C-alpha cells in the first residue's frame, strides 16, 4: 500500500523532472541562439568506392562554448522543439550550394553529398518543396544529392513516404536507408520504397572483428541489398580487417574513421587532390 503512494504525487512536483525540463528549455534557447550566431558548421565524411573518393556524408557540428558539440547531444532536442526545421533547411541549402560549386569543376563534378533528414523534416507538409527550393536556388545538380532516412519514418506512413520519395526521384534525388539492419521492418515493406541505397549500421561492422556470426550477418545484408538492386554502403569502418572482409562480400562502398574522418570542406578537397 505504502509503495503506491508515490503514484499520487503530481509530476510537476518531481524535482528531477523539473530539472530536466529546465535543461531542455535551456538547450533549446542555446540552439536558437546558435542558429542566429552561425555557430553551426558542416563536416564532411568521405565515402569511397574502393580507393576512389566518390562523395561525402554531411554531418552537422555545433561550435559552442569551448569546443564542438556532437549531434547526439542536440539533434533529439532540436527535433522535439521543431528547431530541426530551420536547422535542417540550413543543412540542405548549404549542401546544395556545395554541390553547385563542385558542379562547376570537372575534378569535382562527379561527387555526391548525402544529407541526413530527420523524421520531422521528412513529415513536414512542405518537405518536397523545401528540397526542390534548395536545389533550384543553388543550381545544384539534383542527381548528386542523396537523402538519408531511417526506417521508422518511412514505415510510419508508407504510402505518404513513397509519394514524397517518388516526386523527388523524378528530379534525380536519391534516397539511402541509414542504419540498415537495426529496425524491425519486413523486407517486403522495404522493397516498396524507391530507395537507391542502404547503409549497413556500424554495429554490424564492429561485429565482423568480434564474432563469426557478426561477419555472416554483414555478408547476408550485403547480398540482400544487392539482390534488391540497391547500392550497399558499409559505414563505421575502423580497421583493415573489415575492409578485407567487405571485399570478399563484394561490398566496395566504404565510410569510416579508418579511411576518413568527418572533416571541414577544405581538408576534404585536399584529400580529393591526393586520391586522384
Ligand atoms: P549517422 O547518420 O548514422 O552518421 C554516422 C555517424 O557515425 C556520425 O556521427 C559519424 O561521425 C560516425 N562515424 C563515422 N565513422 C565512424 C567510425 O568508423 N566509427 C564510429 N564509431 N563512428 C563513426 P555524428 O556525426 O556524431 O552523427 C550522429 C548522428 O546524428 C548521425 O548518425 C545522424 O543520425 C545525426 N545527424 C548528424 N548530422 C545531422 C544533420 O545534419 N541532420 C540530422 N537530422 N541528423 C544529423
Ligand atoms: Mg547518416
Ligand atoms: Mg548511420
Ligand atoms: Mg543515425
PDB file of N, CA, C and O in Angstrom, residues 23 76 121 136 153 170 200 275:
ATOM      1  N   UNK A  23      16.635  21.977 -18.212  1.00  0.00           N
ATOM      2  CA  UNK A  23      17.821  21.741 -19.040  1.00  0.00           C
ATOM      3  C   UNK A  23      17.451  21.730 -20.524  1.00  0.00           C
ATOM      4  O   UNK A  23      18.167  22.269 -21.357  1.00  0.00           O
ATOM      5  N   UNK A  76      18.169  15.408 -30.889  1.00  0.00           N
ATOM      6  CA  UNK A  76      16.905  14.998 -30.270  1.00  0.00           C
ATOM      7  C   UNK A  76      16.122  16.201 -29.758  1.00  0.00           C
ATOM      8  O   UNK A  76      14.917  16.310 -30.000  1.00  0.00           O
ATOM      9  N   UNK A 121      11.433  16.618 -40.302  1.00  0.00           N
ATOM     10  CA  UNK A 121      11.649  17.286 -41.584  1.00  0.00           C
ATOM     11  C   UNK A 121      10.914  16.553 -42.711  1.00  0.00           C
ATOM     12  O   UNK A 121      10.250  17.173 -43.533  1.00  0.00           O
ATOM     13  N   UNK A 136      16.976  24.332 -56.609  1.00  0.00           N
ATOM     14  CA  UNK A 136      16.853  25.338 -57.674  1.00  0.00           C
ATOM     15  C   UNK A 136      17.548  26.648 -57.314  1.00  0.00           C
ATOM     16  O   UNK A 136      18.200  27.252 -58.157  1.00  0.00           O
ATOM     17  N   UNK A 153      10.571   6.399 -39.885  1.00  0.00           N
ATOM     18  CA  UNK A 153       9.767   7.435 -40.533  1.00  0.00           C
ATOM     19  C   UNK A 153       9.197   6.951 -41.869  1.00  0.00           C
ATOM     20  O   UNK A 153       8.126   7.355 -42.294  1.00  0.00           O
ATOM     21  N   UNK A 170      11.935  11.857 -59.299  1.00  0.00           N
ATOM     22  CA  UNK A 170      11.688  12.347 -60.657  1.00  0.00           C
ATOM     23  C   UNK A 170      12.660  13.467 -61.031  1.00  0.00           C
ATOM     24  O   UNK A 170      12.960  13.666 -62.202  1.00  0.00           O
ATOM     25  N   UNK A 200      24.708  -0.155 -44.138  1.00  0.00           N
ATOM     26  CA  UNK A 200      24.759  -1.149 -43.066  1.00  0.00           C
ATOM     27  C   UNK A 200      25.138  -0.447 -41.778  1.00  0.00           C
ATOM     28  O   UNK A 200      26.152   0.254 -41.724  1.00  0.00           O
ATOM     29  N   UNK A 275      43.900  11.742 -53.656  1.00  0.00           N
ATOM     30  CA  UNK A 275      43.441  10.410 -54.066  1.00  0.00           C
ATOM     31  C   UNK A 275      43.245  10.309 -55.570  1.00  0.00           C
ATOM     32  O   UNK A 275      42.997   9.235 -56.087  1.00  0.00           O
TER      33      UNK A 275
END
